[in-house]
JSON list of C-alpha atoms in Angstrom, two decimals:
[
{"chain": "A", "resi": 1, "resn": "MET", "atom": "CA", "xyz": [40.50, 58.13, 70.81]},
{"chain": "A", "resi": 2, "resn": "GLN", "atom": "CA", "xyz": [42.57, 56.57, 68.05]},
{"chain": "A", "resi": 3, "resn": "GLN", "atom": "CA", "xyz": [45.67, 58.49, 69.18]},
{"chain": "A", "resi": 4, "resn": "LEU", "atom": "CA", "xyz": [45.11, 57.34, 72.78]},
{"chain": "A", "resi": 5, "resn": "GLU", "atom": "CA", "xyz": [44.61, 53.75, 71.61]},
{"chain": "A", "resi": 6, "resn": "ALA", "atom": "CA", "xyz": [47.86, 53.91, 69.60]},
{"chain": "A", "resi": 7, "resn": "ARG", "atom": "CA", "xyz": [49.81, 55.20, 72.60]},
{"chain": "A", "resi": 8, "resn": "LEU", "atom": "CA", "xyz": [48.36, 52.62, 74.99]},
{"chain": "A", "resi": 9, "resn": "LYS", "atom": "CA", "xyz": [49.08, 49.74, 72.63]},
{"chain": "A", "resi": 10, "resn": "CYS", "atom": "CA", "xyz": [51.41, 47.16, 74.18]},
{"chain": "A", "resi": 11, "resn": "PRO", "atom": "CA", "xyz": [54.56, 46.96, 71.98]},
{"chain": "A", "resi": 12, "resn": "GLY", "atom": "CA", "xyz": [55.74, 43.59, 70.83]},
{"chain": "A", "resi": 13, "resn": "TRP", "atom": "CA", "xyz": [59.24, 42.22, 70.69]},
{"chain": "A", "resi": 14, "resn": "SER", "atom": "CA", "xyz": [59.35, 42.89, 66.99]},
{"chain": "A", "resi": 15, "resn": "ASP", "atom": "CA", "xyz": [58.94, 46.68, 67.48]},
{"chain": "A", "resi": 16, "resn": "ASN", "atom": "CA", "xyz": [61.94, 48.92, 66.99]},
{"chain": "A", "resi": 17, "resn": "PHE", "atom": "CA", "xyz": [62.82, 49.52, 70.65]},
{"chain": "A", "resi": 18, "resn": "GLY", "atom": "CA", "xyz": [66.36, 48.27, 70.41]},
{"chain": "A", "resi": 19, "resn": "PRO", "atom": "CA", "xyz": [67.68, 45.52, 72.63]},
{"chain": "A", "resi": 20, "resn": "ARG", "atom": "CA", "xyz": [65.40, 43.22, 74.55]},
{"chain": "A", "resi": 21, "resn": "ARG", "atom": "CA", "xyz": [65.94, 44.86, 77.92]},
{"chain": "A", "resi": 22, "resn": "LYS", "atom": "CA", "xyz": [65.04, 48.25, 76.60]},
{"chain": "A", "resi": 23, "resn": "ALA", "atom": "CA", "xyz": [61.97, 46.78, 74.92]},
{"chain": "A", "resi": 24, "resn": "LEU", "atom": "CA", "xyz": [60.94, 45.12, 78.21]},
{"chain": "A", "resi": 25, "resn": "VAL", "atom": "CA", "xyz": [61.33, 48.38, 80.16]},
{"chain": "A", "resi": 26, "resn": "GLN", "atom": "CA", "xyz": [59.49, 50.29, 77.48]},
{"chain": "A", "resi": 27, "resn": "SER", "atom": "CA", "xyz": [56.56, 47.79, 77.52]},
{"chain": "A", "resi": 28, "resn": "LEU", "atom": "CA", "xyz": [56.23, 47.94, 81.35]},
{"chain": "A", "resi": 29, "resn": "THR", "atom": "CA", "xyz": [56.25, 51.76, 81.72]},
{"chain": "A", "resi": 30, "resn": "TRP", "atom": "CA", "xyz": [53.02, 53.85, 81.50]},
{"chain": "A", "resi": 31, "resn": "PRO", "atom": "CA", "xyz": [53.11, 55.70, 78.19]},
{"chain": "A", "resi": 32, "resn": "LEU", "atom": "CA", "xyz": [51.22, 58.81, 79.37]},
{"chain": "A", "resi": 33, "resn": "LYS", "atom": "CA", "xyz": [52.25, 61.55, 81.68]},
{"chain": "A", "resi": 34, "resn": "LYS", "atom": "CA", "xyz": [50.09, 62.73, 84.59]},
{"chain": "A", "resi": 35, "resn": "GLY", "atom": "CA", "xyz": [48.59, 65.71, 82.72]},
{"chain": "A", "resi": 36, "resn": "GLU", "atom": "CA", "xyz": [47.88, 63.61, 79.65]},
{"chain": "A", "resi": 37, "resn": "THR", "atom": "CA", "xyz": [46.25, 60.97, 81.80]},
{"chain": "A", "resi": 38, "resn": "LYS", "atom": "CA", "xyz": [43.91, 63.53, 83.40]},
{"chain": "A", "resi": 39, "resn": "LYS", "atom": "CA", "xyz": [43.03, 64.96, 80.00]},
{"chain": "A", "resi": 40, "resn": "ALA", "atom": "CA", "xyz": [42.34, 61.46, 78.66]},
{"chain": "A", "resi": 41, "resn": "ILE", "atom": "CA", "xyz": [40.16, 60.64, 81.69]},
{"chain": "A", "resi": 42, "resn": "GLY", "atom": "CA", "xyz": [38.26, 63.93, 81.22]},
{"chain": "A", "resi": 43, "resn": "ARG", "atom": "CA", "xyz": [37.68, 63.22, 77.55]},
{"chain": "A", "resi": 44, "resn": "LEU", "atom": "CA", "xyz": [36.46, 59.72, 78.37]},
{"chain": "A", "resi": 45, "resn": "ALA", "atom": "CA", "xyz": [34.07, 61.14, 80.99]},
{"chain": "A", "resi": 46, "resn": "ARG", "atom": "CA", "xyz": [32.69, 63.60, 78.42]},
{"chain": "A", "resi": 47, "resn": "TYR", "atom": "CA", "xyz": [32.27, 60.81, 75.89]},
{"chain": "A", "resi": 48, "resn": "ARG", "atom": "CA", "xyz": [30.48, 58.74, 78.53]},
{"chain": "A", "resi": 49, "resn": "ASP", "atom": "CA", "xyz": [28.12, 61.63, 79.33]},
{"chain": "A", "resi": 50, "resn": "ILE", "atom": "CA", "xyz": [27.42, 62.19, 75.63]},
{"chain": "A", "resi": 51, "resn": "LEU", "atom": "CA", "xyz": [26.70, 58.51, 75.15]},
{"chain": "A", "resi": 52, "resn": "GLU", "atom": "CA", "xyz": [24.44, 58.40, 78.20]},
{"chain": "A", "resi": 53, "resn": "SER", "atom": "CA", "xyz": [22.55, 61.49, 76.95]},
{"chain": "A", "resi": 54, "resn": "ALA", "atom": "CA", "xyz": [22.14, 59.89, 73.51]},
{"chain": "A", "resi": 55, "resn": "VAL", "atom": "CA", "xyz": [20.94, 56.63, 75.07]},
{"chain": "A", "resi": 56, "resn": "ASN", "atom": "CA", "xyz": [18.52, 58.54, 77.33]},
{"chain": "A", "resi": 57, "resn": "MET", "atom": "CA", "xyz": [17.16, 60.50, 74.35]},
{"chain": "A", "resi": 58, "resn": "ASP", "atom": "CA", "xyz": [16.72, 57.31, 72.30]},
{"chain": "A", "resi": 59, "resn": "THR", "atom": "CA", "xyz": [15.03, 55.64, 75.29]},
{"chain": "A", "resi": 60, "resn": "ALA", "atom": "CA", "xyz": [12.66, 58.61, 75.66]},
{"chain": "A", "resi": 61, "resn": "LYS", "atom": "CA", "xyz": [11.83, 58.59, 71.95]},
{"chain": "A", "resi": 62, "resn": "LEU", "atom": "CA", "xyz": [11.26, 54.83, 72.07]},
{"chain": "A", "resi": 63, "resn": "THR", "atom": "CA", "xyz": [9.05, 55.20, 75.17]},
{"chain": "A", "resi": 64, "resn": "ILE", "atom": "CA", "xyz": [6.97, 57.90, 73.45]},
{"chain": "A", "resi": 65, "resn": "ALA", "atom": "CA", "xyz": [6.66, 55.74, 70.31]},
{"chain": "A", "resi": 66, "resn": "ILE", "atom": "CA", "xyz": [5.60, 52.75, 72.42]},
{"chain": "A", "resi": 67, "resn": "HIS", "atom": "CA", "xyz": [3.07, 54.90, 74.28]},
{"chain": "A", "resi": 68, "resn": "ASN", "atom": "CA", "xyz": [1.64, 56.21, 70.99]},
{"chain": "A", "resi": 69, "resn": "LEU", "atom": "CA", "xyz": [1.52, 52.67, 69.61]},
{"chain": "A", "resi": 70, "resn": "GLU", "atom": "CA", "xyz": [-0.24, 51.51, 72.77]},
{"chain": "A", "resi": 71, "resn": "LEU", "atom": "CA", "xyz": [-2.84, 54.28, 72.41]},
{"chain": "A", "resi": 72, "resn": "GLU", "atom": "CA", "xyz": [-3.34, 53.38, 68.74]},
{"chain": "A", "resi": 73, "resn": "THR", "atom": "CA", "xyz": [-3.58, 49.70, 69.62]},
{"chain": "A", "resi": 74, "resn": "ASN", "atom": "CA", "xyz": [-6.15, 50.42, 72.32]},
{"chain": "A", "resi": 75, "resn": "GLY", "atom": "CA", "xyz": [-8.18, 52.40, 69.79]},
{"chain": "A", "resi": 76, "resn": "ASN", "atom": "CA", "xyz": [-7.98, 49.52, 67.30]},
{"chain": "A", "resi": 77, "resn": "VAL", "atom": "CA", "xyz": [-8.92, 47.03, 70.00]},
{"chain": "A", "resi": 78, "resn": "ARG", "atom": "CA", "xyz": [-11.93, 49.16, 70.86]},
{"chain": "A", "resi": 79, "resn": "LYS", "atom": "CA", "xyz": [-12.93, 49.27, 67.18]},
{"chain": "A", "resi": 80, "resn": "VAL", "atom": "CA", "xyz": [-12.46, 45.49, 66.90]},
{"chain": "A", "resi": 81, "resn": "LYS", "atom": "CA", "xyz": [-14.64, 44.97, 69.98]},
{"chain": "A", "resi": 82, "resn": "ASP", "atom": "CA", "xyz": [-17.34, 47.17, 68.45]},
{"chain": "A", "resi": 83, "resn": "ASN", "atom": "CA", "xyz": [-17.09, 45.25, 65.17]},
{"chain": "A", "resi": 84, "resn": "VAL", "atom": "CA", "xyz": [-17.28, 41.93, 67.00]},
{"chain": "A", "resi": 85, "resn": "ARG", "atom": "CA", "xyz": [-20.34, 43.16, 68.89]},
{"chain": "A", "resi": 86, "resn": "GLU", "atom": "CA", "xyz": [-21.97, 44.22, 65.61]},
{"chain": "A", "resi": 87, "resn": "VAL", "atom": "CA", "xyz": [-21.10, 40.88, 64.02]},
{"chain": "A", "resi": 88, "resn": "HIS", "atom": "CA", "xyz": [-22.55, 39.05, 67.02]},
{"chain": "A", "resi": 89, "resn": "VAL", "atom": "CA", "xyz": [-25.80, 41.02, 66.76]},
{"chain": "A", "resi": 90, "resn": "LEU", "atom": "CA", "xyz": [-25.89, 40.41, 63.01]},
{"chain": "A", "resi": 91, "resn": "GLY", "atom": "CA", "xyz": [-25.27, 36.70, 63.66]},
{"chain": "A", "resi": 92, "resn": "LEU", "atom": "CA", "xyz": [-28.20, 36.57, 66.07]},
{"chain": "A", "resi": 93, "resn": "LYS", "atom": "CA", "xyz": [-30.43, 38.26, 63.49]},
{"chain": "A", "resi": 94, "resn": "THR", "atom": "CA", "xyz": [-29.16, 35.84, 60.84]},
{"chain": "A", "resi": 95, "resn": "ASN", "atom": "CA", "xyz": [-29.90, 32.84, 63.07]},
{"chain": "A", "resi": 96, "resn": "THR", "atom": "CA", "xyz": [-33.42, 34.16, 63.62]},
{"chain": "A", "resi": 97, "resn": "ASN", "atom": "CA", "xyz": [-33.88, 34.57, 59.87]},
{"chain": "A", "resi": 98, "resn": "VAL", "atom": "CA", "xyz": [-32.51, 31.08, 59.25]},
{"chain": "A", "resi": 99, "resn": "LEU", "atom": "CA", "xyz": [-34.99, 29.61, 61.74]},
{"chain": "A", "resi": 100, "resn": "GLU", "atom": "CA", "xyz": [-37.83, 31.45, 60.04]},
{"chain": "A", "resi": 101, "resn": "VAL", "atom": "CA", "xyz": [-36.67, 30.20, 56.64]},
{"chain": "A", "resi": 102, "resn": "LYS", "atom": "CA", "xyz": [-36.45, 26.64, 58.00]},
{"chain": "A", "resi": 103, "resn": "ASP", "atom": "CA", "xyz": [-40.00, 26.88, 59.35]},
{"chain": "A", "resi": 104, "resn": "ASN", "atom": "CA", "xyz": [-41.23, 28.23, 56.01]},
{"chain": "A", "resi": 105, "resn": "VAL", "atom": "CA", "xyz": [-39.38, 25.53, 54.08]},
{"chain": "A", "resi": 106, "resn": "GLN", "atom": "CA", "xyz": [-40.80, 22.86, 56.38]},
{"chain": "A", "resi": 107, "resn": "SER", "atom": "CA", "xyz": [-44.33, 24.19, 55.90]},
{"chain": "A", "resi": 108, "resn": "VAL", "atom": "CA", "xyz": [-43.90, 24.36, 52.14]},
{"chain": "A", "resi": 109, "resn": "HIS", "atom": "CA", "xyz": [-42.33, 20.89, 52.13]},
{"chain": "A", "resi": 110, "resn": "ILE", "atom": "CA", "xyz": [-45.24, 19.38, 54.08]},
{"chain": "A", "resi": 111, "resn": "LEU", "atom": "CA", "xyz": [-47.84, 21.05, 51.83]},
{"chain": "A", "resi": 112, "resn": "GLY", "atom": "CA", "xyz": [-45.90, 20.09, 48.73]},
{"chain": "A", "resi": 113, "resn": "PHE", "atom": "CA", "xyz": [-45.53, 16.53, 49.98]},
{"chain": "A", "resi": 114, "resn": "LYS", "atom": "CA", "xyz": [-49.27, 16.22, 50.49]},
{"chain": "A", "resi": 115, "resn": "ASP", "atom": "CA", "xyz": [-49.94, 17.56, 47.00]},
{"chain": "A", "resi": 116, "resn": "ASN", "atom": "CA", "xyz": [-47.30, 15.24, 45.54]},
{"chain": "A", "resi": 117, "resn": "VAL", "atom": "CA", "xyz": [-48.79, 12.23, 47.33]},
{"chain": "A", "resi": 118, "resn": "GLN", "atom": "CA", "xyz": [-52.22, 13.01, 45.87]},
{"chain": "A", "resi": 119, "resn": "GLU", "atom": "CA", "xyz": [-50.73, 13.51, 42.40]},
{"chain": "A", "resi": 120, "resn": "VAL", "atom": "CA", "xyz": [-48.78, 10.26, 42.68]},
{"chain": "A", "resi": 121, "resn": "HIS", "atom": "CA", "xyz": [-51.94, 8.43, 43.78]},
{"chain": "A", "resi": 122, "resn": "ASP", "atom": "CA", "xyz": [-53.92, 9.83, 40.85]},
{"chain": "A", "resi": 123, "resn": "LEU", "atom": "CA", "xyz": [-51.06, 9.04, 38.50]},
{"chain": "A", "resi": 124, "resn": "GLY", "atom": "CA", "xyz": [-50.94, 5.49, 39.87]},
{"chain": "A", "resi": 125, "resn": "LEU", "atom": "CA", "xyz": [-54.64, 4.99, 39.18]},
{"chain": "A", "resi": 126, "resn": "GLU", "atom": "CA", "xyz": [-54.27, 6.36, 35.68]},
{"chain": "A", "resi": 127, "resn": "THR", "atom": "CA", "xyz": [-51.23, 4.15, 35.09]},
{"chain": "A", "resi": 128, "resn": "ASN", "atom": "CA", "xyz": [-53.13, 1.06, 36.24]},
{"chain": "A", "resi": 129, "resn": "THR", "atom": "CA", "xyz": [-55.95, 1.89, 33.80]},
{"chain": "A", "resi": 130, "resn": "ASN", "atom": "CA", "xyz": [-53.44, 2.36, 30.98]},
{"chain": "A", "resi": 131, "resn": "MET", "atom": "CA", "xyz": [-51.73, -0.93, 31.87]},
{"chain": "A", "resi": 132, "resn": "LEU", "atom": "CA", "xyz": [-55.07, -2.80, 31.66]},
{"chain": "A", "resi": 133, "resn": "GLU", "atom": "CA", "xyz": [-55.74, -1.22, 28.26]},
{"chain": "A", "resi": 134, "resn": "ILE", "atom": "CA", "xyz": [-52.27, -2.15, 27.07]},
{"chain": "A", "resi": 135, "resn": "LYS", "atom": "CA", "xyz": [-52.75, -5.75, 28.28]},
{"chain": "A", "resi": 136, "resn": "ASP", "atom": "CA", "xyz": [-56.05, -6.01, 26.42]},
{"chain": "A", "resi": 137, "resn": "SER", "atom": "CA", "xyz": [-54.50, -4.56, 23.26]},
{"chain": "A", "resi": 138, "resn": "PHE", "atom": "CA", "xyz": [-51.56, -6.93, 23.54]},
{"chain": "A", "resi": 139, "resn": "ARG", "atom": "CA", "xyz": [-53.90, -9.89, 23.97]},
{"chain": "A", "resi": 140, "resn": "GLU", "atom": "CA", "xyz": [-55.86, -8.88, 20.86]},
{"chain": "A", "resi": 141, "resn": "VAL", "atom": "CA", "xyz": [-52.68, -8.46, 18.82]},
{"chain": "A", "resi": 142, "resn": "ARG", "atom": "CA", "xyz": [-51.37, -11.81, 20.03]},
{"chain": "A", "resi": 143, "resn": "ASP", "atom": "CA", "xyz": [-54.66, -13.54, 19.10]},
{"chain": "A", "resi": 144, "resn": "GLU", "atom": "CA", "xyz": [-54.69, -11.92, 15.65]},
{"chain": "A", "resi": 145, "resn": "ALA", "atom": "CA", "xyz": [-51.08, -12.96, 15.06]},
{"chain": "A", "resi": 146, "resn": "HIS", "atom": "CA", "xyz": [-51.91, -16.53, 16.10]},
{"chain": "A", "resi": 147, "resn": "LEU", "atom": "CA", "xyz": [-54.89, -16.64, 13.74]},
{"chain": "A", "resi": 148, "resn": "ALA", "atom": "CA", "xyz": [-52.82, -15.23, 10.89]},
{"chain": "A", "resi": 149, "resn": "LYS", "atom": "CA", "xyz": [-50.15, -17.85, 11.49]},
{"chain": "A", "resi": 150, "resn": "LEU", "atom": "CA", "xyz": [-52.73, -20.65, 11.46]},
{"chain": "A", "resi": 151, "resn": "GLU", "atom": "CA", "xyz": [-54.26, -19.31, 8.24]},
{"chain": "A", "resi": 152, "resn": "ALA", "atom": "CA", "xyz": [-50.83, -19.16, 6.57]},
{"chain": "A", "resi": 153, "resn": "GLU", "atom": "CA", "xyz": [-50.10, -22.75, 7.61]},
{"chain": "A", "resi": 154, "resn": "ARG", "atom": "CA", "xyz": [-53.50, -23.89, 6.20]},
{"chain": "A", "resi": 155, "resn": "ASN", "atom": "CA", "xyz": [-52.87, -22.13, 2.88]},
{"chain": "A", "resi": 156, "resn": "ALA", "atom": "CA", "xyz": [-49.42, -23.70, 2.61]},
{"chain": "A", "resi": 157, "resn": "LEU", "atom": "CA", "xyz": [-50.90, -27.14, 3.33]},
{"chain": "A", "resi": 158, "resn": "ARG", "atom": "CA", "xyz": [-53.67, -26.63, 0.69]},
{"chain": "A", "resi": 159, "resn": "ARG", "atom": "CA", "xyz": [-51.07, -25.65, -1.92]},
{"chain": "A", "resi": 160, "resn": "ARG", "atom": "CA", "xyz": [-49.07, -28.79, -1.22]},
{"chain": "A", "resi": 161, "resn": "LEU", "atom": "CA", "xyz": [-52.11, -31.11, -1.34]},
{"chain": "A", "resi": 162, "resn": "SER", "atom": "CA", "xyz": [-53.83, -29.59, -4.41]},
{"chain": "A", "resi": 163, "resn": "ALA", "atom": "CA", "xyz": [-53.20, -31.03, -7.95]},
{"chain": "A", "resi": 164, "resn": "PRO", "atom": "CA", "xyz": [-50.63, -29.17, -10.06]},
{"chain": "A", "resi": 165, "resn": "ASP", "atom": "CA", "xyz": [-51.93, -26.90, -12.83]},
{"chain": "A", "resi": 166, "resn": "PRO", "atom": "CA", "xyz": [-50.53, -28.19, -16.18]},
{"chain": "A", "resi": 167, "resn": "SER", "atom": "CA", "xyz": [-51.43, -25.02, -18.02]},
{"chain": "A", "resi": 168, "resn": "THR", "atom": "CA", "xyz": [-48.63, -23.21, -16.26]},
{"chain": "A", "resi": 169, "resn": "ASN", "atom": "CA", "xyz": [-45.98, -25.59, -17.58]},
{"chain": "A", "resi": 170, "resn": "HIS", "atom": "CA", "xyz": [-47.64, -25.62, -21.04]},
{"chain": "A", "resi": 171, "resn": "ASP", "atom": "CA", "xyz": [-47.68, -21.84, -21.27]},
{"chain": "A", "resi": 172, "resn": "ARG", "atom": "CA", "xyz": [-44.05, -21.64, -20.18]},
{"chain": "A", "resi": 173, "resn": "ALA", "atom": "CA", "xyz": [-43.01, -24.27, -22.76]},
{"chain": "A", "resi": 174, "resn": "GLN", "atom": "CA", "xyz": [-45.02, -22.54, -25.47]},
{"chain": "A", "resi": 175, "resn": "ARG", "atom": "CA", "xyz": [-43.28, -19.22, -24.78]},
{"chain": "A", "resi": 176, "resn": "SER", "atom": "CA", "xyz": [-39.80, -20.77, -24.84]},
{"chain": "A", "resi": 177, "resn": "ARG", "atom": "CA", "xyz": [-40.42, -22.84, -28.05]},
{"chain": "A", "resi": 178, "resn": "HIS", "atom": "CA", "xyz": [-38.47, -21.91, -31.20]},
{"chain": "A", "resi": 179, "resn": "SER", "atom": "CA", "xyz": [-40.04, -22.07, -34.61]},
{"chain": "A", "resi": 180, "resn": "GLY", "atom": "CA", "xyz": [-39.39, -25.39, -36.42]},
{"chain": "A", "resi": 181, "resn": "THR", "atom": "CA", "xyz": [-38.47, -27.27, -33.24]},
{"chain": "A", "resi": 182, "resn": "GLY", "atom": "CA", "xyz": [-39.37, -31.03, -33.60]},
{"chain": "A", "resi": 183, "resn": "SER", "atom": "CA", "xyz": [-40.52, -30.67, -37.20]},
{"chain": "A", "resi": 184, "resn": "TRP", "atom": "CA", "xyz": [-38.18, -33.47, -38.23]},
{"chain": "A", "resi": 185, "resn": "LEU", "atom": "CA", "xyz": [-40.21, -35.87, -36.09]},
{"chain": "A", "resi": 186, "resn": "VAL", "atom": "CA", "xyz": [-43.63, -35.16, -37.56]},
{"chain": "A", "resi": 187, "resn": "THR", "atom": "CA", "xyz": [-42.29, -35.16, -41.10]},
{"chain": "A", "resi": 188, "resn": "SER", "atom": "CA", "xyz": [-40.42, -38.46, -40.77]},
{"chain": "A", "resi": 189, "resn": "ASP", "atom": "CA", "xyz": [-41.60, -41.69, -42.40]},
{"chain": "A", "resi": 190, "resn": "HIS", "atom": "CA", "xyz": [-41.85, -43.51, -39.10]},
{"chain": "A", "resi": 191, "resn": "PHE", "atom": "CA", "xyz": [-44.18, -40.89, -37.64]},
{"chain": "A", "resi": 192, "resn": "THR", "atom": "CA", "xyz": [-46.31, -40.86, -40.79]},
{"chain": "A", "resi": 193, "resn": "ARG", "atom": "CA", "xyz": [-46.73, -44.65, -40.76]},
{"chain": "A", "resi": 194, "resn": "TRP", "atom": "CA", "xyz": [-47.45, -44.65, -37.03]},
{"chain": "A", "resi": 195, "resn": "GLU", "atom": "CA", "xyz": [-50.05, -41.93, -37.46]},
{"chain": "A", "resi": 196, "resn": "GLN", "atom": "CA", "xyz": [-51.72, -43.85, -40.32]},
{"chain": "A", "resi": 197, "resn": "GLN", "atom": "CA", "xyz": [-51.79, -47.05, -38.27]},
{"chain": "A", "resi": 198, "resn": "ARG", "atom": "CA", "xyz": [-53.27, -45.15, -35.28]},
{"chain": "A", "resi": 199, "resn": "ALA", "atom": "CA", "xyz": [-55.99, -43.70, -37.48]},
{"chain": "A", "resi": 200, "resn": "ALA", "atom": "CA", "xyz": [-56.78, -47.19, -38.82]},
{"chain": "A", "resi": 201, "resn": "ILE", "atom": "CA", "xyz": [-57.30, -48.50, -35.30]}
]
């Protein structure tokens, strides 16, 4: 094929065919002889037949592969349908179970609600009783605190109105006195004369 392509190639003006006229004649003439042309046509026909056989074989292989794939796909589709049917049945069973669970939950909820209402009612009564006790205790504490406050105010008022106790100041002065303090006064002549005059009176 490459040799035939090289011989059928149209020469250009730059090829070594000599003068331009010779090059023109050479480019317009058929490069193959009659026998060579028949051989070339025969070879091309054989190549065409080989290519057609190869294409037919590939088409047959592809058709068989497609057919096998179709059979496999149909089998998978059948399995998927069966699985879907099983899932649908399982879904129906699940829905039935869910409804039963809902009914059971509703029954338990109603019973539990009744019990809770009774417990809340009892707890409310107990809470009211405790609140009354707390109010009474608070009232007693408040009254005791008020009485204690009044008593403290009375005691403070008594302390302010009562006469001072001189012994407290005397005892404090006696404890803080130093020995010999004021002895100069009682030993002085003025004090002695005053004491003698007071005794004479």
